[in-house]
GROMACS .gro file of C-alpha atoms in nm:
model
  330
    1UNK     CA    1   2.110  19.450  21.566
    2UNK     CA    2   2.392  19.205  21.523
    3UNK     CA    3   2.418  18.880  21.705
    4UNK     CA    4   2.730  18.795  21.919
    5UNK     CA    5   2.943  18.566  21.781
    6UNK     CA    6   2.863  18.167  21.802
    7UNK     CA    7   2.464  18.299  21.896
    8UNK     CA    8   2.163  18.179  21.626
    9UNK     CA    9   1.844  18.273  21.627
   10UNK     CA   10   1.582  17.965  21.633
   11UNK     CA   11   1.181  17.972  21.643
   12UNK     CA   12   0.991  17.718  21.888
   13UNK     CA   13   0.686  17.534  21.698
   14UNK     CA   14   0.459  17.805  21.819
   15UNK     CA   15   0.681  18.078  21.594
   16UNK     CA   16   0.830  18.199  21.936
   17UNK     CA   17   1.215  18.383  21.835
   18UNK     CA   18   1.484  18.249  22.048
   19UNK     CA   19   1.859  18.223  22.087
   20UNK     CA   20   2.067  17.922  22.068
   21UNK     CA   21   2.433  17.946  22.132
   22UNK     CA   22   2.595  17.601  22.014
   23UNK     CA   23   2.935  17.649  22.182
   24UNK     CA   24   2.763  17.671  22.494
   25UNK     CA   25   2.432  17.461  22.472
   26UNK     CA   26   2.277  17.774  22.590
   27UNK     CA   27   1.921  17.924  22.535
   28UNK     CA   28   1.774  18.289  22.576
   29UNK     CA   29   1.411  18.441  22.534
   30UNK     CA   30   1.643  18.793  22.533
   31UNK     CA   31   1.862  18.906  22.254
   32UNK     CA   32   2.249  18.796  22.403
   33UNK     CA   33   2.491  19.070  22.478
   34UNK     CA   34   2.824  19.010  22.328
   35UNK     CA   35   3.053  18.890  22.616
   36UNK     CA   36   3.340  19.147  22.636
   37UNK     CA   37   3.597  18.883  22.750
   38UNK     CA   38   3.516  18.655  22.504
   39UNK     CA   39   3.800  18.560  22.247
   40UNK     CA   40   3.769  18.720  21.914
   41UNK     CA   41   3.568  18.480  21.689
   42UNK     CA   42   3.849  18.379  21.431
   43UNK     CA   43   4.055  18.308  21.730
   44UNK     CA   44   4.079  17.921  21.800
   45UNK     CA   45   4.052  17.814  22.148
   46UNK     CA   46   4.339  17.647  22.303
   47UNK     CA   47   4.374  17.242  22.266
   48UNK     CA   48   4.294  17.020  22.553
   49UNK     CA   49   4.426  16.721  22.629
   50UNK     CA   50   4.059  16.579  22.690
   51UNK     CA   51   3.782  16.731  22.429
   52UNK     CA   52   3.711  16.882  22.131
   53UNK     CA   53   3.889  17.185  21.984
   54UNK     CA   54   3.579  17.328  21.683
   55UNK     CA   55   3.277  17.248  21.614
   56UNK     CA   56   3.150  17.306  21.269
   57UNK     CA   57   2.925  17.572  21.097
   58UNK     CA   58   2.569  17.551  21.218
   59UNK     CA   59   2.365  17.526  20.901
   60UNK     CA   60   2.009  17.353  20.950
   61UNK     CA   61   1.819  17.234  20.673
   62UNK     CA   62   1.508  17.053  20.796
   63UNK     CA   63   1.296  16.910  21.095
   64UNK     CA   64   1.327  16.540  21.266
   65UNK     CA   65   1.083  16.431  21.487
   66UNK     CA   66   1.186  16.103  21.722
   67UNK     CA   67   0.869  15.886  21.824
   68UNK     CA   68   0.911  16.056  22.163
   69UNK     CA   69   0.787  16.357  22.012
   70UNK     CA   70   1.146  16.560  22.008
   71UNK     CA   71   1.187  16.798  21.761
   72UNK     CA   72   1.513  16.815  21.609
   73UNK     CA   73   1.701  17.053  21.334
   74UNK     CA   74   1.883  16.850  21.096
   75UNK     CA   75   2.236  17.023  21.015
   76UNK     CA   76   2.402  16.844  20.699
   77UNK     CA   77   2.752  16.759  20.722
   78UNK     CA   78   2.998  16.815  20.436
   79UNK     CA   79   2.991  16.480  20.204
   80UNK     CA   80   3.397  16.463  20.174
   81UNK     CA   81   3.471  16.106  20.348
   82UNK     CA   82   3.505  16.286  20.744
   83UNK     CA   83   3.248  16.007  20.778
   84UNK     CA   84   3.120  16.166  21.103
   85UNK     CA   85   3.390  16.350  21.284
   86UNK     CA   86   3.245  16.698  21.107
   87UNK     CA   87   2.965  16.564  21.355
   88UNK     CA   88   3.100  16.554  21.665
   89UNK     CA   89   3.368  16.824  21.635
   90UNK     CA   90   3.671  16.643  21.654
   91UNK     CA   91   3.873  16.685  21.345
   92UNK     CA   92   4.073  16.318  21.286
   93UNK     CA   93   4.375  16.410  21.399
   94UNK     CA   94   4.258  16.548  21.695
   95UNK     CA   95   4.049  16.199  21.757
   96UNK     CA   96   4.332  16.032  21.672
   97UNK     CA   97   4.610  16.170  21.939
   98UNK     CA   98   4.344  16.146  22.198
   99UNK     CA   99   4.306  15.757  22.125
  100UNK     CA  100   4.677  15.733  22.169
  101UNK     CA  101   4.693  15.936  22.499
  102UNK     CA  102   4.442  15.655  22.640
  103UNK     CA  103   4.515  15.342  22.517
  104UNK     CA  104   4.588  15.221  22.847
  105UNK     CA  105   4.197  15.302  22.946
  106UNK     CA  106   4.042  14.941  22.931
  107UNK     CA  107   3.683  15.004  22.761
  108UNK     CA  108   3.873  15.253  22.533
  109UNK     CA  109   4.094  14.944  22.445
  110UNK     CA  110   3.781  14.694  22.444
  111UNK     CA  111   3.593  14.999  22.151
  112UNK     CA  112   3.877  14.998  21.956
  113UNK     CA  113   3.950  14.563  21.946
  114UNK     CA  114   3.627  14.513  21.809
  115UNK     CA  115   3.577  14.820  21.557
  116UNK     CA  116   3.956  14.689  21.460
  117UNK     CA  117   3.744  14.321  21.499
  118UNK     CA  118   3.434  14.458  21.286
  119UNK     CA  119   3.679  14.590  20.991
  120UNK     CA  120   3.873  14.219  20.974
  121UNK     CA  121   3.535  14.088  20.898
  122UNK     CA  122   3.404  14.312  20.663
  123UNK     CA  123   3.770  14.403  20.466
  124UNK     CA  124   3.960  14.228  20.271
  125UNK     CA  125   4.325  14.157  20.399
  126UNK     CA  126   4.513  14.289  20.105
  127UNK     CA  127   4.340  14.629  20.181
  128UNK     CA  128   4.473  14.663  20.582
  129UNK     CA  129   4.800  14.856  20.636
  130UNK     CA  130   5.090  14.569  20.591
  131UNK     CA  131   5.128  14.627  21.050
  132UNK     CA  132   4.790  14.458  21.028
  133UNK     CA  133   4.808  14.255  20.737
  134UNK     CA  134   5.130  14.039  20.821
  135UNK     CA  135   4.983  13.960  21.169
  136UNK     CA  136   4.916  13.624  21.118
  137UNK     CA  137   4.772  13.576  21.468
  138UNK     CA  138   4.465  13.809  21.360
  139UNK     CA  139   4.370  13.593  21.057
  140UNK     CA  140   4.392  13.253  21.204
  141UNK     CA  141   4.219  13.353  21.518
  142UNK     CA  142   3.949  13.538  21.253
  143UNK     CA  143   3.932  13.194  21.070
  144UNK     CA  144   3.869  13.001  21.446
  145UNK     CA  145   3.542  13.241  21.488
  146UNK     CA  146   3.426  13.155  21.159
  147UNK     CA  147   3.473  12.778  21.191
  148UNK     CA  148   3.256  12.770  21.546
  149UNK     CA  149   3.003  13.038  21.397
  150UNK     CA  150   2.945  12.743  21.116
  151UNK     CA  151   2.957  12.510  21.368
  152UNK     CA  152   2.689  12.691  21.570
  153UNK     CA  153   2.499  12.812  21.261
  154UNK     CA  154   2.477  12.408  21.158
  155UNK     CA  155   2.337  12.307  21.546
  156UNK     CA  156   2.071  12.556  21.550
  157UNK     CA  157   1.960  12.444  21.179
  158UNK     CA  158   1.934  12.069  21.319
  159UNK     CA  159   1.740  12.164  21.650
  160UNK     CA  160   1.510  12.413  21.417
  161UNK     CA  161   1.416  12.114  21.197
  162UNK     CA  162   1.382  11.876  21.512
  163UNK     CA  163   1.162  12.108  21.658
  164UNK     CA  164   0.917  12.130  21.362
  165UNK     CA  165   0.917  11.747  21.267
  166UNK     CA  166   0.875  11.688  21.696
  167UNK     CA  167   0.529  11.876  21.651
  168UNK     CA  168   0.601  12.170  21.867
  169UNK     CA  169   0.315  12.431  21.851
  170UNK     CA  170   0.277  12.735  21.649
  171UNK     CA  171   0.415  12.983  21.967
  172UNK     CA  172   0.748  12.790  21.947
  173UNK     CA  173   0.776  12.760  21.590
  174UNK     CA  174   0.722  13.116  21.552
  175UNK     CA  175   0.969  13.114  21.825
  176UNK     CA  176   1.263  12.944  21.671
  177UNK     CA  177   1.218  13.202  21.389
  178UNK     CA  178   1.380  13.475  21.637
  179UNK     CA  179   1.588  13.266  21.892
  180UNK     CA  180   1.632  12.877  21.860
  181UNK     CA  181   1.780  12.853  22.145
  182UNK     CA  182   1.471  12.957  22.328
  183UNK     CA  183   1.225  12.762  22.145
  184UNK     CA  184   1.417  12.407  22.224
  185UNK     CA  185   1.391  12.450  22.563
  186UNK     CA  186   1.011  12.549  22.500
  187UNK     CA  187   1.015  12.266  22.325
  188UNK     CA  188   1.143  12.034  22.548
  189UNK     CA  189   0.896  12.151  22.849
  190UNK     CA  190   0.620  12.084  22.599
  191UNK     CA  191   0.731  11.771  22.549
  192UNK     CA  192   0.769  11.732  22.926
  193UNK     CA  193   0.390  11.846  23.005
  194UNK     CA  194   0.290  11.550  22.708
  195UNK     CA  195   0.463  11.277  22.879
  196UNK     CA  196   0.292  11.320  23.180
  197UNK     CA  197  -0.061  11.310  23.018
  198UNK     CA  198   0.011  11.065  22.825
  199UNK     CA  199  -0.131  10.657  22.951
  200UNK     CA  200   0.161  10.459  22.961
  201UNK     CA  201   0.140  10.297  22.637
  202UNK     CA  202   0.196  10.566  22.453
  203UNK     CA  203   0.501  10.707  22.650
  204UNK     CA  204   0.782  10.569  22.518
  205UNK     CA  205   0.775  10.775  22.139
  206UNK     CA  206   0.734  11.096  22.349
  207UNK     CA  207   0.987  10.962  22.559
  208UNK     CA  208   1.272  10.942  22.288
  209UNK     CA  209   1.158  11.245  22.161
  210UNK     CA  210   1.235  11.430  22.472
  211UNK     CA  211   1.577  11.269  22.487
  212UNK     CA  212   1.663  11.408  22.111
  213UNK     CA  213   1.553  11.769  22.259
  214UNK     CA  214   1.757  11.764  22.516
  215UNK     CA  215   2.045  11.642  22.340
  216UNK     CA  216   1.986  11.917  22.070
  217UNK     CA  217   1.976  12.142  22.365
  218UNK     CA  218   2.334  12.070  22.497
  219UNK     CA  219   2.435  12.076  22.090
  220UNK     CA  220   2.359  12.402  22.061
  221UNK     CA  221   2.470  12.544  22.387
  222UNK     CA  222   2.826  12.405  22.360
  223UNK     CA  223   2.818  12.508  22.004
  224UNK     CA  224   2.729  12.896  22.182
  225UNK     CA  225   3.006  12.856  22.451
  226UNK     CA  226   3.229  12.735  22.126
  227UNK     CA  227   3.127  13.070  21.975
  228UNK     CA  228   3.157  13.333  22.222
  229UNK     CA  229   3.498  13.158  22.349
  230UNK     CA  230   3.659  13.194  21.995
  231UNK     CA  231   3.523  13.574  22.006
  232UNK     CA  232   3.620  13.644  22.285
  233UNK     CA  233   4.018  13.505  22.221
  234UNK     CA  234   3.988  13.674  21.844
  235UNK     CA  235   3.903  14.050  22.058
  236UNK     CA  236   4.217  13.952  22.277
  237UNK     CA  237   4.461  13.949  21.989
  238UNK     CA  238   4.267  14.221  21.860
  239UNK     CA  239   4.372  14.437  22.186
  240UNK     CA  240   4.724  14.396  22.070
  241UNK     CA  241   4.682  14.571  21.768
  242UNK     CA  242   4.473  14.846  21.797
  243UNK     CA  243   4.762  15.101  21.782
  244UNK     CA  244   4.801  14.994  21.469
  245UNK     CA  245   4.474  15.026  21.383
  246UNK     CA  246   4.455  15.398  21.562
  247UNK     CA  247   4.764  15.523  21.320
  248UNK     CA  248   4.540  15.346  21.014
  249UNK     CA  249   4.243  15.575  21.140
  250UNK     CA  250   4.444  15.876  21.120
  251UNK     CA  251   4.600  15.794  20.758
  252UNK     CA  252   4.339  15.686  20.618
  253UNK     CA  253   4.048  15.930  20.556
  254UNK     CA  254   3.748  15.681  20.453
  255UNK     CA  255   3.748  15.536  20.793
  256UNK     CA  256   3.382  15.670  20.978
  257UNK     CA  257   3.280  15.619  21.339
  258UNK     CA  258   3.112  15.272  21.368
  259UNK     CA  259   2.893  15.203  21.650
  260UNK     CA  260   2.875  14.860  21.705
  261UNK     CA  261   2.508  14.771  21.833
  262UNK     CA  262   2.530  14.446  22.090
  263UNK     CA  263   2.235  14.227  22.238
  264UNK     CA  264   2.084  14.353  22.553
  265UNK     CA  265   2.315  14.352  22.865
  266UNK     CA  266   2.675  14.369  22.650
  267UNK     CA  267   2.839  14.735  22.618
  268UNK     CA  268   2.901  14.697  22.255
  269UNK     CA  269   3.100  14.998  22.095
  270UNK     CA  270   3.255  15.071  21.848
  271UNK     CA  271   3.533  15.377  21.689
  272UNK     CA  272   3.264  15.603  21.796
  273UNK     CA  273   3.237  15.493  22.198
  274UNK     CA  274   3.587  15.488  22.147
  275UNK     CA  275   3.659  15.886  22.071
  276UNK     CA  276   3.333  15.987  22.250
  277UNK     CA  277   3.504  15.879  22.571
  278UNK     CA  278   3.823  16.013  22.525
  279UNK     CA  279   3.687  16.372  22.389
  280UNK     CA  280   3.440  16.349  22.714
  281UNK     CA  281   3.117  16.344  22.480
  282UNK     CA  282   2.792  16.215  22.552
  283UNK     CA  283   2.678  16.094  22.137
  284UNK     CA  284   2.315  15.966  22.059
  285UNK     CA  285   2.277  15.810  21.735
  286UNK     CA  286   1.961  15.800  21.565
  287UNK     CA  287   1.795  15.608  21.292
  288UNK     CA  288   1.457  15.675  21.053
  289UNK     CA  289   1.246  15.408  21.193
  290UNK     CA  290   0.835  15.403  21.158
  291UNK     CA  291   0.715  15.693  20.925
  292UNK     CA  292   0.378  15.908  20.980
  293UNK     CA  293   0.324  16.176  20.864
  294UNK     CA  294   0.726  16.287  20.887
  295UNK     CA  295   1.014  16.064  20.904
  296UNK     CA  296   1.016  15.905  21.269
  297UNK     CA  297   1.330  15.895  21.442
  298UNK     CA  298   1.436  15.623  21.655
  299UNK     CA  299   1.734  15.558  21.893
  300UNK     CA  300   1.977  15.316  21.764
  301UNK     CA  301   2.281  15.363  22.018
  302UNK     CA  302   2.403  15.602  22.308
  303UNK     CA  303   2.793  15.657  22.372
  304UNK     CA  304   2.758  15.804  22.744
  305UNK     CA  305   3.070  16.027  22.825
  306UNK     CA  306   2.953  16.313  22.996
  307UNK     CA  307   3.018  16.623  22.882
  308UNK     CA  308   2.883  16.786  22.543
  309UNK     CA  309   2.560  16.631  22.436
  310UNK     CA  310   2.579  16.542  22.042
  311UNK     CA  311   2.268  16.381  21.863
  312UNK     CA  312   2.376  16.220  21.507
  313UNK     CA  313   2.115  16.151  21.222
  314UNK     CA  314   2.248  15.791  21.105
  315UNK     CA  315   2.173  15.785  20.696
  316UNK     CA  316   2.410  15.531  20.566
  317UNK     CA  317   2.682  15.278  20.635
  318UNK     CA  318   2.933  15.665  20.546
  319UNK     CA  319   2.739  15.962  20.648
  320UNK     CA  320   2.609  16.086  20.972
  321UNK     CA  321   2.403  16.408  21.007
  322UNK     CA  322   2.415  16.612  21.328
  323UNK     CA  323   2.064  16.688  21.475
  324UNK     CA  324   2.010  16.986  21.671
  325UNK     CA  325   1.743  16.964  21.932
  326UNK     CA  326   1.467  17.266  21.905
  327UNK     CA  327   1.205  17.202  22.200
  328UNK     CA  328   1.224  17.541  22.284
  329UNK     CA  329   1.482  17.716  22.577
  330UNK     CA  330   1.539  17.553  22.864
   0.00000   0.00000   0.00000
């Protein structure tokens, strides 16, 4: 017997038949009856204002398994420079309009500024469209971040060699591999807890040492401050721009969905948060991390919009995958 239209037949991991039906998300033990009022299958369903319009041809290849222990069905996307929109089924120009009808939507604005932020750091100016190129502001406010990022860079060398010639122990050495920041102010409490078991003789060395911490301390947090101000101004002038950088999107066919991973307790986001939002999506993107037996997949970033549920198989800085989840009907 013939399946309905848009309805594929999966197996569980025990060899169990089911059906899948990836317009709908939905899952049957029971062969699916074709849906008499359903629109003939080469007939496209009307646009929305908010959401996606196709989604492509469901053709799995092979399994995923996360570190959780979900099983996934990895469907390949075309290689021809859609650089993930084949994905999430939103063609470009689709994505595109969308963007437009919601620039006014703060965190869509805030995506946008730094992907637009992201590609003046990684591009070279003679390559942006000339509304982006002969924007001074952009590049001299670009050139500010670089100049306290040195500056900052330059601090946290100087307290990282203070804190290994001040005989700090192994923990905060180790420490000031991974955050310097951290490890001064371990340092200096070290020092601290020295000082006071110290006789009085010997005091005044430890003394002067714990007056260079602290002042390396105060170096390198102004040199932060210094940093994050100049970012934050630079994603400002950035927020002027970014419907110029929308139209470049939709002209320009090498441009893929960057997430932009942030530290702990910053949204982040990227193109991708960006469209997500305004298609109402809910996108996980995952990443190959520790390998067993099988590749182990591990979550690298989650653009929560409600909505359709789309799981991305992050190969390369040009290519996502879409992954298909297969733990069985719900």
């Amino acid at each position: 017997m013939r399946l309905p239209p848009n309805w594929q037949l999966l197996r569980t991991n025990d060899g169990r038949n089911y059906f899948w039906n990836p317009e709908t998300n939905q899952t049957t033990w029971r062969f699916p009856q074709e849906d008499v009022g359903a629109p003939h299958p080469l007939q496209k369903p009307v646009s929305t204002f908010r959401g996606y319009t196709e989604v492509p041809p469901f053709r799995p290849k092979e399994r995923r398994f996360s570190v959780d222990g979900r099983c996934f069905l990895v469907e390949c996307m075309p290689a021809d420079h859609s650089c993930g929109f084949h994905g999430i089924g939103v063609d470009r120009e689709t994505a595109s309009s969308l963007l437009f009808a919601n620039l006014h939507d703060p965190e869509v604005e805030e995506f946008l500024a730094r992907d637009l932020l992201a590609a003046l750091q990684t591009g070279n100016r003679s390559s942006f469209p000339v509304q982006l190129r002969e924007r001074p502001e952009l590049w001299e406010m670009l050139d500010k971040v670089y100049d306290k990022q040195k500056a900052l860079d330059h601090q946290r060398r100087e307290a990282k060699a203070f804190i290994r010639d001040a005989g700090a122990s192994s923990p905060v050495q180790v420490q000031a591999e991974e955050s310097v920041e951290t490890a001064i102010r371990s340092c200096f409490q070290e020092l601290k807890a020295k000082v006071r078991q110290q006789p009085s003789s010997l005091k005044l060395f430890t003394l002067q040492l714990l007056a260079q911490c602290k002042s390396h301390e105060r170096d390198v947090d102004h040199a932060n401050e210094a940093s994050k101000k100049a970012l934050r101004e630079v994603l400002e002038v950035c927020k002027k721009h970014v419907a110029a950088y929308v139209a470049w999107v939709r002209s320009d066919s090498t441009f893929w969905l960057s997430f932009l991973r942030a530290p702990e307790g910053d949204r982040g986001g990227g193109l991708l948060d960006a469209v997500a939002k305004v298609a109402c999506l809910t996108v996980r993107v995952w990443g190959e991390g520790a390998r067993g037996v099988a590749p182990r997949l591990v979550l690298l970033h989650t653009a929560p919009f409600g909505g359709r549920e789309v799981d991305l198989w992050y190969k390369d800085l040009s290519h996502f995958d879409r992954l298909v989840p297969i733990d069985g009907p719900n």
